mmCIF file of C-alpha atoms and ligand atoms in Angstrom:
data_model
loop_
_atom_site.group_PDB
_atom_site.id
_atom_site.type_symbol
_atom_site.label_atom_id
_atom_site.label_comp_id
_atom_site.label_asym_id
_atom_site.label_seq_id
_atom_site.Cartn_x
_atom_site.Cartn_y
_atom_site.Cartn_z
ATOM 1 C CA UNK A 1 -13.327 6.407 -65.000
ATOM 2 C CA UNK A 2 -17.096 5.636 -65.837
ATOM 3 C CA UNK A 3 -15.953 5.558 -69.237
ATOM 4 C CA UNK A 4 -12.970 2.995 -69.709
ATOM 5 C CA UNK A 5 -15.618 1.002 -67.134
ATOM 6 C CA UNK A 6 -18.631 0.813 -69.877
ATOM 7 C CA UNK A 7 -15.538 0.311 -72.514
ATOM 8 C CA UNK A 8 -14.463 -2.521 -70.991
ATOM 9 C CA UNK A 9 -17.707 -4.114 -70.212
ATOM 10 C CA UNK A 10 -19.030 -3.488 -72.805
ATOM 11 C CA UNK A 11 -15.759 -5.283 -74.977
ATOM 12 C CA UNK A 12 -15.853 -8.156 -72.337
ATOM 13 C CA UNK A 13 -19.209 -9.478 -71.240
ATOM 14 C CA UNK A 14 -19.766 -11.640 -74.025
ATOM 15 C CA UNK A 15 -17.339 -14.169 -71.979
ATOM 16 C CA UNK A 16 -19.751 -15.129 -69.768
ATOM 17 C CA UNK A 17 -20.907 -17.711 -72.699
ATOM 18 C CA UNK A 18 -17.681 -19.739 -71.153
ATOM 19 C CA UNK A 19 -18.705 -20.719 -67.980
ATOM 20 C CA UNK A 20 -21.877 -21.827 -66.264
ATOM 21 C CA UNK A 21 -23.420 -20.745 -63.084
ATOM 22 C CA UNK A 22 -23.288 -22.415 -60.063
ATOM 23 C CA UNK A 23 -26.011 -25.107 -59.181
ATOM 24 C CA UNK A 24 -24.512 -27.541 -56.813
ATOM 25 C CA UNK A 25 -26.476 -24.934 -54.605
ATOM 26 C CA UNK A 26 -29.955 -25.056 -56.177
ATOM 27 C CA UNK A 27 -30.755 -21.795 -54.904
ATOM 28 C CA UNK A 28 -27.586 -20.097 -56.536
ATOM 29 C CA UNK A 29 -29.226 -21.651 -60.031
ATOM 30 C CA UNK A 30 -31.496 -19.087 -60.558
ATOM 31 C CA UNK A 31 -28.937 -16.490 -61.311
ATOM 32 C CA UNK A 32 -28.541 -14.636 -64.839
ATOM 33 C CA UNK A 33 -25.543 -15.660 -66.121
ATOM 34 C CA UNK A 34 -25.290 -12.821 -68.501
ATOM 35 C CA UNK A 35 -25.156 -10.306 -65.211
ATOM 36 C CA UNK A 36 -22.185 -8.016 -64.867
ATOM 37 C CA UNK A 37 -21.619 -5.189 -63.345
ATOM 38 C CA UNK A 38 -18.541 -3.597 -60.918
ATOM 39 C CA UNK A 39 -17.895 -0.671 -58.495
ATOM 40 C CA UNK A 40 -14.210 0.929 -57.960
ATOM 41 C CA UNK A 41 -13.476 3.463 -54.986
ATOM 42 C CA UNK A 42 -11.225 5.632 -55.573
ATOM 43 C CA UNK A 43 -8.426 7.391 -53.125
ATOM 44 C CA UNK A 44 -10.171 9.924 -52.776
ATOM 45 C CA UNK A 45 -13.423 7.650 -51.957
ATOM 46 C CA UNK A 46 -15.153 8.609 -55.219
ATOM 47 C CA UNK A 47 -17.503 5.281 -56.533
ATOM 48 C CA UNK A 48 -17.435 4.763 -59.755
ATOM 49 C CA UNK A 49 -20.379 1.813 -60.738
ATOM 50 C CA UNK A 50 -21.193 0.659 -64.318
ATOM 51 C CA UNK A 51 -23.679 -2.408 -65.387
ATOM 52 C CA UNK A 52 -25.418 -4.201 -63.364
ATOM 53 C CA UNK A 53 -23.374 -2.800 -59.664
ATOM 54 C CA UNK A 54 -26.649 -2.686 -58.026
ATOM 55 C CA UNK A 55 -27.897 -5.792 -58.400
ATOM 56 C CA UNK A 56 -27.816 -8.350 -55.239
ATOM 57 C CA UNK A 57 -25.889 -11.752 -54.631
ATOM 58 C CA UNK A 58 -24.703 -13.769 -51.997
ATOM 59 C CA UNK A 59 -20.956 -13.144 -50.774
ATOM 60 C CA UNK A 60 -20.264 -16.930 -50.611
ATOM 61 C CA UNK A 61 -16.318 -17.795 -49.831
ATOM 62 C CA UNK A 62 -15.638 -13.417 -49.739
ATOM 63 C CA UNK A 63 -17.112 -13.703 -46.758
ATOM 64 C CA UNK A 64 -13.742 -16.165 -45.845
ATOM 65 C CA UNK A 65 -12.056 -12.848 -45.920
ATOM 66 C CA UNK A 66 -14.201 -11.612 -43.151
ATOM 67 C CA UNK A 67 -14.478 -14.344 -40.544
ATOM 68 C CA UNK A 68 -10.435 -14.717 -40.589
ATOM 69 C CA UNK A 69 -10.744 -10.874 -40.039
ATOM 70 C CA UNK A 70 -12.936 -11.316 -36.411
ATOM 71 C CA UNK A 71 -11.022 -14.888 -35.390
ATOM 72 C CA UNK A 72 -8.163 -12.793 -35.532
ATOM 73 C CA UNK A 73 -9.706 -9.688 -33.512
ATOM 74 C CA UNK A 74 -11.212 -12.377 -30.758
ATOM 75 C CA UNK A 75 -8.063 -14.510 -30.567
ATOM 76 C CA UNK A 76 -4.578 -13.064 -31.880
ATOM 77 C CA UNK A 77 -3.181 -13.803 -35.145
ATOM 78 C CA UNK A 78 -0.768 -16.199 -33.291
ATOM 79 C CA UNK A 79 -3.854 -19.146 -32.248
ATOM 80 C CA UNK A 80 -5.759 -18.680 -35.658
ATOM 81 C CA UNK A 81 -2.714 -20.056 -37.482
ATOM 82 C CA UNK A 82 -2.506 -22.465 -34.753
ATOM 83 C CA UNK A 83 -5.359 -24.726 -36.501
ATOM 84 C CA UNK A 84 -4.762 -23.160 -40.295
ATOM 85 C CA UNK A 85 -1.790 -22.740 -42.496
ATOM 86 C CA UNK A 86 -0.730 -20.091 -45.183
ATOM 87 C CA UNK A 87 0.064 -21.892 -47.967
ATOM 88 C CA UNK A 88 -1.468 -21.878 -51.016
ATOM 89 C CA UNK A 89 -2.769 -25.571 -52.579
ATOM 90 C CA UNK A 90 -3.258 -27.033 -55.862
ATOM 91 C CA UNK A 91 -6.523 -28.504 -54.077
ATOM 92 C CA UNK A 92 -10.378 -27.223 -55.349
ATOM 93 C CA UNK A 93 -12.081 -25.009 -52.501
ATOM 94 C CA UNK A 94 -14.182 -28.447 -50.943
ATOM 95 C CA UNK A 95 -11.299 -30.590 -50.838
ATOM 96 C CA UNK A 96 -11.299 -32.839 -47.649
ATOM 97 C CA UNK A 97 -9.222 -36.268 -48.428
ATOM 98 C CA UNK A 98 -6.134 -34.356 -47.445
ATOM 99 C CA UNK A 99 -7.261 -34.088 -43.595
ATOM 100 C CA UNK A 100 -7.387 -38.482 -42.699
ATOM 101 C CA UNK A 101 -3.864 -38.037 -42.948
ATOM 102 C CA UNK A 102 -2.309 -37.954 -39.453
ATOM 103 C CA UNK A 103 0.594 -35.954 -40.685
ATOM 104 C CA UNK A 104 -1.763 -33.046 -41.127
ATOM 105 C CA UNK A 105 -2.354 -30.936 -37.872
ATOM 106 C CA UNK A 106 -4.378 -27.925 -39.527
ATOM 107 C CA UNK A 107 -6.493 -27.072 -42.149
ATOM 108 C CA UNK A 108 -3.944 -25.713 -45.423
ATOM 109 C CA UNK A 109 -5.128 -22.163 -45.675
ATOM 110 C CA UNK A 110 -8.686 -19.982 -44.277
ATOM 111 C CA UNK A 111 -9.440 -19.761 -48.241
ATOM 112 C CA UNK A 112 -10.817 -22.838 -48.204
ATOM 113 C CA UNK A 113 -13.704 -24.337 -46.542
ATOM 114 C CA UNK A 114 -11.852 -26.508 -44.392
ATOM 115 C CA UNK A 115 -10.050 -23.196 -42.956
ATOM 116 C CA UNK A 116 -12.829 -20.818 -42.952
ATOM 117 C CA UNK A 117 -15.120 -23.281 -41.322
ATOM 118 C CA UNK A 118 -12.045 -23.869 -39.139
ATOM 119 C CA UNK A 119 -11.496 -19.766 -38.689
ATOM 120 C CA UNK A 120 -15.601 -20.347 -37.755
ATOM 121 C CA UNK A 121 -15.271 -21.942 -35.146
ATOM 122 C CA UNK A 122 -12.591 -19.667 -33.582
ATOM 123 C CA UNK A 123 -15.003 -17.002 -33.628
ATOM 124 C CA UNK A 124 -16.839 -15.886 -30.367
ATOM 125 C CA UNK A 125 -20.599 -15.796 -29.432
ATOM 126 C CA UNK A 126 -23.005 -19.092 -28.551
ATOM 127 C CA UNK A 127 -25.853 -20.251 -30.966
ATOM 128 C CA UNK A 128 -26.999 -17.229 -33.282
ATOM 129 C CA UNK A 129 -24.580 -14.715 -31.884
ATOM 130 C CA UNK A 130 -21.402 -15.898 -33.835
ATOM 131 C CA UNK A 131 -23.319 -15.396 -37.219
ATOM 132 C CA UNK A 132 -24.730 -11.967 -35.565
ATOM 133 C CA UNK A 133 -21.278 -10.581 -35.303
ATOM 134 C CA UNK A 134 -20.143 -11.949 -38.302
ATOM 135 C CA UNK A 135 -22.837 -9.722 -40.658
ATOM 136 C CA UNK A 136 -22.076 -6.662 -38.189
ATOM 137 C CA UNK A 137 -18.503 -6.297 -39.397
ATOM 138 C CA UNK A 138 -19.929 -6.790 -42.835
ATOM 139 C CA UNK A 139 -22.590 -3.816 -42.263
ATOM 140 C CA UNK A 140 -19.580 -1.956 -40.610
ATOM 141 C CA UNK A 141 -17.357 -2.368 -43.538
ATOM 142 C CA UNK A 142 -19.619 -2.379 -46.267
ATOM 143 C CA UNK A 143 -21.147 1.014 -44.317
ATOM 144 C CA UNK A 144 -24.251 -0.352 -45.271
ATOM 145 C CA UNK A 145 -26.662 -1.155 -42.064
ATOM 146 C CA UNK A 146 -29.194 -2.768 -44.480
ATOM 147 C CA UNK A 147 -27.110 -5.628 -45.059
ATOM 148 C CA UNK A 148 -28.979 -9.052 -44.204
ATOM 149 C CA UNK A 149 -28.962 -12.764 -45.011
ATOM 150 C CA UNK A 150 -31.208 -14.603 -48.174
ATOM 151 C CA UNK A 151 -33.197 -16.874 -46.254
ATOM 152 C CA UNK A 152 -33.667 -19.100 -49.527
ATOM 153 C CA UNK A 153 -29.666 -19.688 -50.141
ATOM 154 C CA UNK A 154 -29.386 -20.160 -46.504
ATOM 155 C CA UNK A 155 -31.941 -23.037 -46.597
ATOM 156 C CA UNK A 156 -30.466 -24.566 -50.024
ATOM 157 C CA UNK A 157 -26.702 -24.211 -48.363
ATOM 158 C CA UNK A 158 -27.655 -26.046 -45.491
ATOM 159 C CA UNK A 159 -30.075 -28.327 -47.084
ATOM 160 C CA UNK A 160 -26.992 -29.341 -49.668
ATOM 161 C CA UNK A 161 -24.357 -28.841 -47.523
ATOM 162 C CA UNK A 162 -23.511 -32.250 -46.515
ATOM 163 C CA UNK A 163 -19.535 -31.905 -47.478
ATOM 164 C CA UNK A 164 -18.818 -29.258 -45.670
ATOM 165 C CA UNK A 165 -20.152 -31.554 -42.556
ATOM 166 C CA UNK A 166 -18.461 -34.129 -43.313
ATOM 167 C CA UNK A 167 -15.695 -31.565 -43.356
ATOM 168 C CA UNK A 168 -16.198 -30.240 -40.006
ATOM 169 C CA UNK A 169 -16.969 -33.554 -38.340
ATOM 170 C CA UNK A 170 -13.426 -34.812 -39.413
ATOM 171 C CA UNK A 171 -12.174 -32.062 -38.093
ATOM 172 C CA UNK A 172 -13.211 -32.359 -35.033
ATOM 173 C CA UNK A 173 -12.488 -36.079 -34.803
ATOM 174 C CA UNK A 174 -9.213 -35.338 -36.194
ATOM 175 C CA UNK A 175 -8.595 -32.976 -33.059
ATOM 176 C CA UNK A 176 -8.471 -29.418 -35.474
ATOM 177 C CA UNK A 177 -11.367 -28.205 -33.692
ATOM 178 C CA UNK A 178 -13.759 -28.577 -30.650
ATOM 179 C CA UNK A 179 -17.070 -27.014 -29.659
ATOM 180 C CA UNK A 180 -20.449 -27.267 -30.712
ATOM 181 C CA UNK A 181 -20.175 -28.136 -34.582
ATOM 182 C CA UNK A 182 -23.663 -27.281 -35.841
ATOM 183 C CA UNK A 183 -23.449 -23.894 -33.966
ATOM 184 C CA UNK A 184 -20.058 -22.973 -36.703
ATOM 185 C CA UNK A 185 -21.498 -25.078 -39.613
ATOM 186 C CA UNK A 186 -25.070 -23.081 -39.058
ATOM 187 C CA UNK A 187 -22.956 -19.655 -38.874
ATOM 188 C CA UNK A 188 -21.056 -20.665 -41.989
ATOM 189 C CA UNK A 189 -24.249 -21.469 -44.342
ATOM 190 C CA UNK A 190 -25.336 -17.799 -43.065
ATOM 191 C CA UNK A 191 -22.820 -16.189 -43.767
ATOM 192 C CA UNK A 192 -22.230 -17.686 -47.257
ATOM 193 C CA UNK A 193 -25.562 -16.015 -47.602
ATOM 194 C CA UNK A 194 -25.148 -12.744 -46.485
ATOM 195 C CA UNK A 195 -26.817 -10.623 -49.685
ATOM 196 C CA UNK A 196 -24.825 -7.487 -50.767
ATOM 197 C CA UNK A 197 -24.079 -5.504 -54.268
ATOM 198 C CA UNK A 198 -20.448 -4.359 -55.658
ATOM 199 C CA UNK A 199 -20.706 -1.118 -54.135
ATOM 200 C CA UNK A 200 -21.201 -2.959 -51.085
ATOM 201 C CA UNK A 201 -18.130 -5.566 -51.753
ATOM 202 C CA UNK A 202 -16.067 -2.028 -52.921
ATOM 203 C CA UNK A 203 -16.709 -0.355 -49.477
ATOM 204 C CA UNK A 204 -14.799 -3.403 -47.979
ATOM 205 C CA UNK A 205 -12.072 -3.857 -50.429
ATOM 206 C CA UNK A 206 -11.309 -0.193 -49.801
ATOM 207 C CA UNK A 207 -11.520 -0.738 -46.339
ATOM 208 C CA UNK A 208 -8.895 -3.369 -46.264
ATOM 209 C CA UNK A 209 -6.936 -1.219 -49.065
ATOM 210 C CA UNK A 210 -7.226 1.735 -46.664
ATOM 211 C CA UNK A 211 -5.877 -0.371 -43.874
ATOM 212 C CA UNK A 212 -8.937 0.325 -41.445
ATOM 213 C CA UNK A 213 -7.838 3.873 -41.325
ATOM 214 C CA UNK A 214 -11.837 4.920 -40.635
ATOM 215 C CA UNK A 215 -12.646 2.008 -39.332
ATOM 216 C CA UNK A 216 -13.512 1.872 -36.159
ATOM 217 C CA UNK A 217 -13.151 -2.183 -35.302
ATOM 218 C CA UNK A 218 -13.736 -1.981 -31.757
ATOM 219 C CA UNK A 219 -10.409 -3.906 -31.320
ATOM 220 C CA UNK A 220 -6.727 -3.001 -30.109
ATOM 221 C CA UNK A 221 -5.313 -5.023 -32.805
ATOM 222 C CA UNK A 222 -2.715 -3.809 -35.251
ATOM 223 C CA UNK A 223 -4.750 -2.742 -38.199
ATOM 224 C CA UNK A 224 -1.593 -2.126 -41.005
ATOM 225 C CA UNK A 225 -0.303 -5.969 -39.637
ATOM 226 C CA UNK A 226 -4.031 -7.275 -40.439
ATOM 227 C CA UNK A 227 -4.653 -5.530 -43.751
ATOM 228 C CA UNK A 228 -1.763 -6.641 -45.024
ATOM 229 C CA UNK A 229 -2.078 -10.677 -43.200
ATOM 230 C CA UNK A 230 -5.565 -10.556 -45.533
ATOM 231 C CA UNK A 231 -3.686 -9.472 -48.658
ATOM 232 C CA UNK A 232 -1.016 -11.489 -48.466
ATOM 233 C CA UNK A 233 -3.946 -14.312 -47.939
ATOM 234 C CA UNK A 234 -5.595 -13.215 -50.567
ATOM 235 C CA UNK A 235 -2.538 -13.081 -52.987
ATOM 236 C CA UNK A 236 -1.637 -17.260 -52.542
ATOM 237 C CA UNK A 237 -5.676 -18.496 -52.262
ATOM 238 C CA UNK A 238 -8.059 -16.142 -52.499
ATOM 239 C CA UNK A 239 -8.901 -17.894 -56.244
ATOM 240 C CA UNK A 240 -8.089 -21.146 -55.403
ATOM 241 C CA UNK A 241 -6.282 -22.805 -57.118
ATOM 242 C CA UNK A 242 -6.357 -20.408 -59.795
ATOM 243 C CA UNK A 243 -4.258 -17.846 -57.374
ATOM 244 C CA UNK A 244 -1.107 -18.298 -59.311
ATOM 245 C CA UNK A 245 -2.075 -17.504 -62.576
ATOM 246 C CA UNK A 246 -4.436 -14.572 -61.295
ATOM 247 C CA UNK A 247 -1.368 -12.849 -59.596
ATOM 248 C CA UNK A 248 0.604 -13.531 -62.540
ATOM 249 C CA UNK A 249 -2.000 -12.110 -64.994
ATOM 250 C CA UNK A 250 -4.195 -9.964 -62.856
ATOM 251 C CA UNK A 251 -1.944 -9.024 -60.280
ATOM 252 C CA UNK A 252 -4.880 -7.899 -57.848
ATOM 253 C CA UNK A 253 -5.310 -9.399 -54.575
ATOM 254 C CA UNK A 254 -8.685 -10.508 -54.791
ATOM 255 C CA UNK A 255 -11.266 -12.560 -53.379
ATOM 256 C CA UNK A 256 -14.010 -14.520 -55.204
ATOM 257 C CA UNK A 257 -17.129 -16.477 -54.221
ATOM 258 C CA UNK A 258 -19.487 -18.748 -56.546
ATOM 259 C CA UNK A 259 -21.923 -16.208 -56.774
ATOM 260 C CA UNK A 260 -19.981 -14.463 -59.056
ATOM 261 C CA UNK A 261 -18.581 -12.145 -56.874
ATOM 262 C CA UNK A 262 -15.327 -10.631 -56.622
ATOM 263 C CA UNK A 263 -13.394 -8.640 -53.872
ATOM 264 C CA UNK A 264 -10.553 -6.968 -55.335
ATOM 265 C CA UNK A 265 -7.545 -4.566 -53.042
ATOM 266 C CA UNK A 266 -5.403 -2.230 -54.982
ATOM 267 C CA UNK A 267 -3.212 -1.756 -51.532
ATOM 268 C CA UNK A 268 -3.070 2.175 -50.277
ATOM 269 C CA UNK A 269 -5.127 3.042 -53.595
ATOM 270 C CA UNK A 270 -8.516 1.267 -54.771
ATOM 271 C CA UNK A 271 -11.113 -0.994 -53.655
ATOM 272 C CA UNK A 272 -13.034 -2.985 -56.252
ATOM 273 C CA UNK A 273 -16.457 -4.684 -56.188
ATOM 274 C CA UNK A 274 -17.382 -7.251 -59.293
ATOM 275 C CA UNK A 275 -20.093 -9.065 -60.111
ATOM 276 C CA UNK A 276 -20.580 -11.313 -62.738
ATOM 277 C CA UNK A 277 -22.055 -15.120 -62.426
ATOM 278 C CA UNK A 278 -21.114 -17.219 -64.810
ATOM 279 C CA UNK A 279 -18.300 -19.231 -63.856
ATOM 280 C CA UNK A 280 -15.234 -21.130 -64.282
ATOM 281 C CA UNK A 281 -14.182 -24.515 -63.825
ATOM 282 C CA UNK A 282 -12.435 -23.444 -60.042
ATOM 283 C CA UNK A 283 -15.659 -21.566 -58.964
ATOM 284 C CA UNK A 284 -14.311 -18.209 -59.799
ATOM 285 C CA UNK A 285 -16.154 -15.398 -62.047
ATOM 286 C CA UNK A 286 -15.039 -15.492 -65.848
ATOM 287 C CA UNK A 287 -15.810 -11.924 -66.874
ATOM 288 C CA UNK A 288 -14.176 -11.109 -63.201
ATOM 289 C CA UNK A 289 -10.629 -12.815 -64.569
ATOM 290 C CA UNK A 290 -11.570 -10.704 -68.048
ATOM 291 C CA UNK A 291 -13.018 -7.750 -66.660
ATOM 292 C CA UNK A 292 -10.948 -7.067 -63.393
ATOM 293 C CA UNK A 293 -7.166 -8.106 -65.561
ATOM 294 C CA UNK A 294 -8.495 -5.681 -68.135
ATOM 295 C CA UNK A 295 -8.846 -2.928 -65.790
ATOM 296 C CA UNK A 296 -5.410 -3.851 -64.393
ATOM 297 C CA UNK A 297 -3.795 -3.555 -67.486
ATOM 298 C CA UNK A 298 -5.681 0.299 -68.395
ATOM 299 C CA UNK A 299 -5.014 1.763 -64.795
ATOM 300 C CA UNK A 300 -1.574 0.182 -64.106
ATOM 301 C CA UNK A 301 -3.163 -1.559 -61.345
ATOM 302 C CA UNK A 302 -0.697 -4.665 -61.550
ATOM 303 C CA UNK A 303 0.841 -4.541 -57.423
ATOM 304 C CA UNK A 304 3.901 -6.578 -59.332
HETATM 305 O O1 LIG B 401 -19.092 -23.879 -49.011
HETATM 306 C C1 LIG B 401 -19.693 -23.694 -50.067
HETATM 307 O O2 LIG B 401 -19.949 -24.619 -50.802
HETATM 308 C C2 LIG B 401 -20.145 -22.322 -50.529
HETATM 309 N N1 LIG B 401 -21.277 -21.892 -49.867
HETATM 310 C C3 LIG B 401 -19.042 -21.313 -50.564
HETATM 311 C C4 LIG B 401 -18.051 -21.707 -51.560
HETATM 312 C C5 LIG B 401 -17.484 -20.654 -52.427
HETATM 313 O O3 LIG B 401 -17.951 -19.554 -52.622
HETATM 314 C C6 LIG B 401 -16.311 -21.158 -53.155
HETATM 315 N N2 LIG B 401 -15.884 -20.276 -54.142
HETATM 316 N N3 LIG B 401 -15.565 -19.695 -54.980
#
């Protein structure tokens, strides 16, 4: 496996020249663009990790994939998509226009940050206790109790973050959702700052590939009927707008955030961390499309 991993590094990361790292967070500036680097776990929970696997970066929107995980364990999949939708949208991750309309009763999907700050908000605790359970299912997936938050990202999020406000705020005028709105907008700049590595993003792809099966969520809800809720998700917006084509070419259901990282769930068989900054024009990881469709192609990965 290590192997046809270097191989096709090796062949691909010379597409990171393509795209450009993200700086509408200054913080997420500094990154090398030329990073790359991914971890796959196996069945039979072997990790394989080639390039640069170890290396830290903010989850960003991947973390989407975990708060609709705990709104769902607190309130039943049944009021969650009471206030977002499934479908999948043409619209970029920040879009917000589409909520004045009075037609429009809930936020499109929990991909984007309309939903997830939506799927936020749903999420118990007061003050600093919604973001504290948020990173322990992270640390309890990832099985990594090490896992914590980059103050500096934090600080640039919030500092920059005056969309997703805006976002939140209409929301809430718009009747979507109540409660104290700095509390879920504080808890969502944390927790698109929660630092991890692939191996870490691998241990919860396999997690949701494995449907829970070790996991113990400290929940009575139907783990099978959740894994597969968060890949279905996953298959219509976990890459924006870009989902289409990704299912069509990658056929992965995968996750991506503008750190450059990428969830990926083979279901019943792999989980796959990637890592790789640079990129494209809808906020998801170039050498991720090239990399993780590469790998697809070589393992017979495609779930199509
Ligand atoms: O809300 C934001 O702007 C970011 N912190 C998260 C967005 C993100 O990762 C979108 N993804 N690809």
């Amino acid at each position: 496996m290590e192997k046809i991993l270097k191989k096709i590094l090796e062949d691909n990361k010379k597409f990171y020249k393509d795209g450009k790292v993200a700086d509408y967070i200054p913080a997420l500036g500094k990154a090398n663009i030329e990073d790359c680097g991914i971890t796959i776990i196996d069945k039979d929970k072997n990790i394989h990790s080639v390039g640069d696997y170890n290396k830290k970066f903010t989850i960003q929107s991947i973390s989407k994939i975990i708060t609709l995980m705990l709104a769902i364990m607190d309130k039943g999949f049944e009021e969650v998509f009471q206030i977002v939708g499934y479908e999948g949208t043409e619209r970029p991750f920040n879009t917000i226009s589409y909520l004045e309309s009075e037609k429009v009763k809930k936020a499109i999907n929990p991909m984007l940050n309309s939903g997830a700050i939506a799927v936020t908000s749903l999420i118990k605790g007061d003050g600093e206790k919604k973001f504290d359970r948020i990173l322990e299912l992270v640390k309890v997936l990832a099985l990594n109790s090490k896992i914590d938050y980059d103050r500096e990202v934090y600080k640039s999020e919030k500092d920059t973050g005056d969309r997703n406000k805006a976002i939140a705020y209409l929301m809430k005028s718009r009747g979507i959702i109540n409660g104290d709105i700095e509390s879920t907008l504080d808890s969502y700049f944390k927790q698109c700052s929660i630092n991890i590595n692939t191996i870490d993003l691998a241990n919860i792809a396999f997690s949701i590939a494995n449907r829970f099966e070790d996991v113990d969520l400290e929940s009575h809800i139907d783990k099978k009927k959740l894994s597969s809720l968060l890949i279905s998700i996953m298959v219509h917006s976990g890459m924006y707008n870009f989902s289409g084509e990704w299912s069509a070419k990658v056929g992965i259901p995968s996750k991506s955030g503008v750190a450059g990282g990428v969830l990926s769930v083979v279901p019943d068989k792999y989980g796959i961390g990637f890592f790789g900054p640079s990129l494209d024009e809808n906020g998801n990881s170039i050498l991720g499309y090239k990399v993780i469709g590469e790998l697809s192609n070589e393992l017979d990965l495609n779930i199509y």
